Amino acid sequence: MSRSGYRDAAEKTKTLAHRENEKRKRILVVEDHQLSLTLLKQLLGVHGYEILETPEGLQAIDIARDEQPDLILMDIGLPDICGLDVTRRLKQDDKTKTIPIIAVTALATPEEEKKGLESGCDAYVAKPITLDNLLRTIESFLSPFPFAVGSPIVNRTLQVSEGG
């Protein structure tokens, strides 16, 4: 059997789940607060996203370069480096500059939001997170079909506001 014949046979034997996994969007969650990270992972996992994670900004740069996620959720108050500095570095790097970055932070003043957007964040979501707002924001970057507001999971608020 030729090489292309093997490839064709392999394609035919892929399961539906395998094909779906190939289409899943990957989100890098940069969050140092464990409860916030767990909640975000659960929420995004339920909605079909593959999650990459790190609590450290410098590691986020490496992961973004190596894994090329479809989107990054960036906490601003990280233990090793400010999330805004991470964003600036990612937006200056040819390998990562097109990855949308959404700031997810308890730093919710208009001044802080302005700083976030000026640093290169594509959007800014304040904690505590309103799920419909977060999902709509994510979907605005990843899908032409946003989630419907009014679904039971979308209208809840994550009551996590620790950290930055």
GROMACS .gro file of C-alpha atoms in nm, residues 52-119:
model
   68
   52LEU     CA    1  -0.326   2.508   2.852
   53GLU     CA    2  -0.236   2.664   3.186
   54THR     CA    3   0.036   2.830   3.385
   55PRO     CA    4   0.051   3.044   3.700
   56GLU     CA    5   0.361   3.230   3.575
   57GLY     CA    6   0.399   3.503   3.316
   58LEU     CA    7   0.743   3.405   3.188
   59GLN     CA    8   0.629   3.047   3.140
   60ALA     CA    9   0.325   3.180   2.953
   61ILE     CA   10   0.557   3.337   2.696
   62ASP     CA   11   0.728   3.003   2.635
   63ILE     CA   12   0.398   2.814   2.615
   64ALA     CA   13   0.250   3.069   2.374
   65ARG     CA   14   0.555   3.047   2.147
   66ASP     CA   15   0.568   2.667   2.154
   67GLU     CA   16   0.198   2.576   2.155
   68GLN     CA   17   0.043   2.864   1.957
   69PRO     CA   18  -0.291   2.873   2.143
   70ASP     CA   19  -0.592   3.026   1.972
   71LEU     CA   20  -0.643   3.273   2.259
   72ILE     CA   21  -0.486   3.374   2.592
   73LEU     CA   22  -0.667   3.468   2.914
   74MET     CA   23  -0.414   3.680   3.104
   75ASP     CA   24  -0.428   3.764   3.473
   76ILE     CA   25  -0.253   4.094   3.538
   77GLY     CA   26  -0.127   4.038   3.895
   78LEU     CA   27   0.117   3.749   3.852
   79PRO     CA   28   0.390   3.656   4.101
   80ASP     CA   29   0.688   3.672   3.864
   81ILE     CA   30   0.607   3.948   3.613
   82CYS     CA   31   0.312   4.178   3.545
   83GLY     CA   32   0.063   4.033   3.299
   84LEU     CA   33   0.077   4.359   3.104
   85ASP     CA   34   0.452   4.311   3.054
   86VAL     CA   35   0.386   3.955   2.935
   87THR     CA   36   0.128   4.091   2.692
   88ARG     CA   37   0.371   4.351   2.556
   89ARG     CA   38   0.634   4.083   2.497
   90LEU     CA   39   0.387   3.853   2.324
   91LYS     CA   40   0.258   4.132   2.099
   92GLN     CA   41   0.616   4.227   1.999
   93ASP     CA   42   0.705   3.868   1.905
   94ASP     CA   43   0.635   3.769   1.543
   95LYS     CA   44   0.542   3.416   1.656
   96THR     CA   45   0.274   3.530   1.903
   97LYS     CA   46   0.164   3.880   1.804
   98THR     CA   47  -0.159   3.767   1.638
   99ILE     CA   48  -0.285   3.560   1.933
  100PRO     CA   49  -0.577   3.745   2.096
  101ILE     CA   50  -0.514   3.825   2.462
  102ILE     CA   51  -0.798   3.893   2.704
  103ALA     CA   52  -0.701   4.049   3.036
  104VAL     CA   53  -0.895   3.885   3.321
  105THR     CA   54  -0.828   4.079   3.638
  106ALA     CA   55  -0.957   4.226   3.962
  107LEU     CA   56  -0.795   4.555   3.860
  108ALA     CA   57  -1.123   4.694   3.734
  109THR     CA   58  -1.084   5.071   3.719
  110PRO     CA   59  -1.118   5.254   3.386
  111GLU     CA   60  -0.755   5.362   3.422
  112GLU     CA   61  -0.639   5.001   3.461
  113GLU     CA   62  -0.850   4.893   3.164
  114LYS     CA   63  -0.690   5.167   2.954
  115LYS     CA   64  -0.343   5.046   3.058
  116GLY     CA   65  -0.440   4.691   2.964
  117LEU     CA   66  -0.560   4.787   2.620
  118GLU     CA   67  -0.257   5.011   2.562
  119SER     CA   68  -0.026   4.721   2.653
   0.00000   0.00000   0.00000
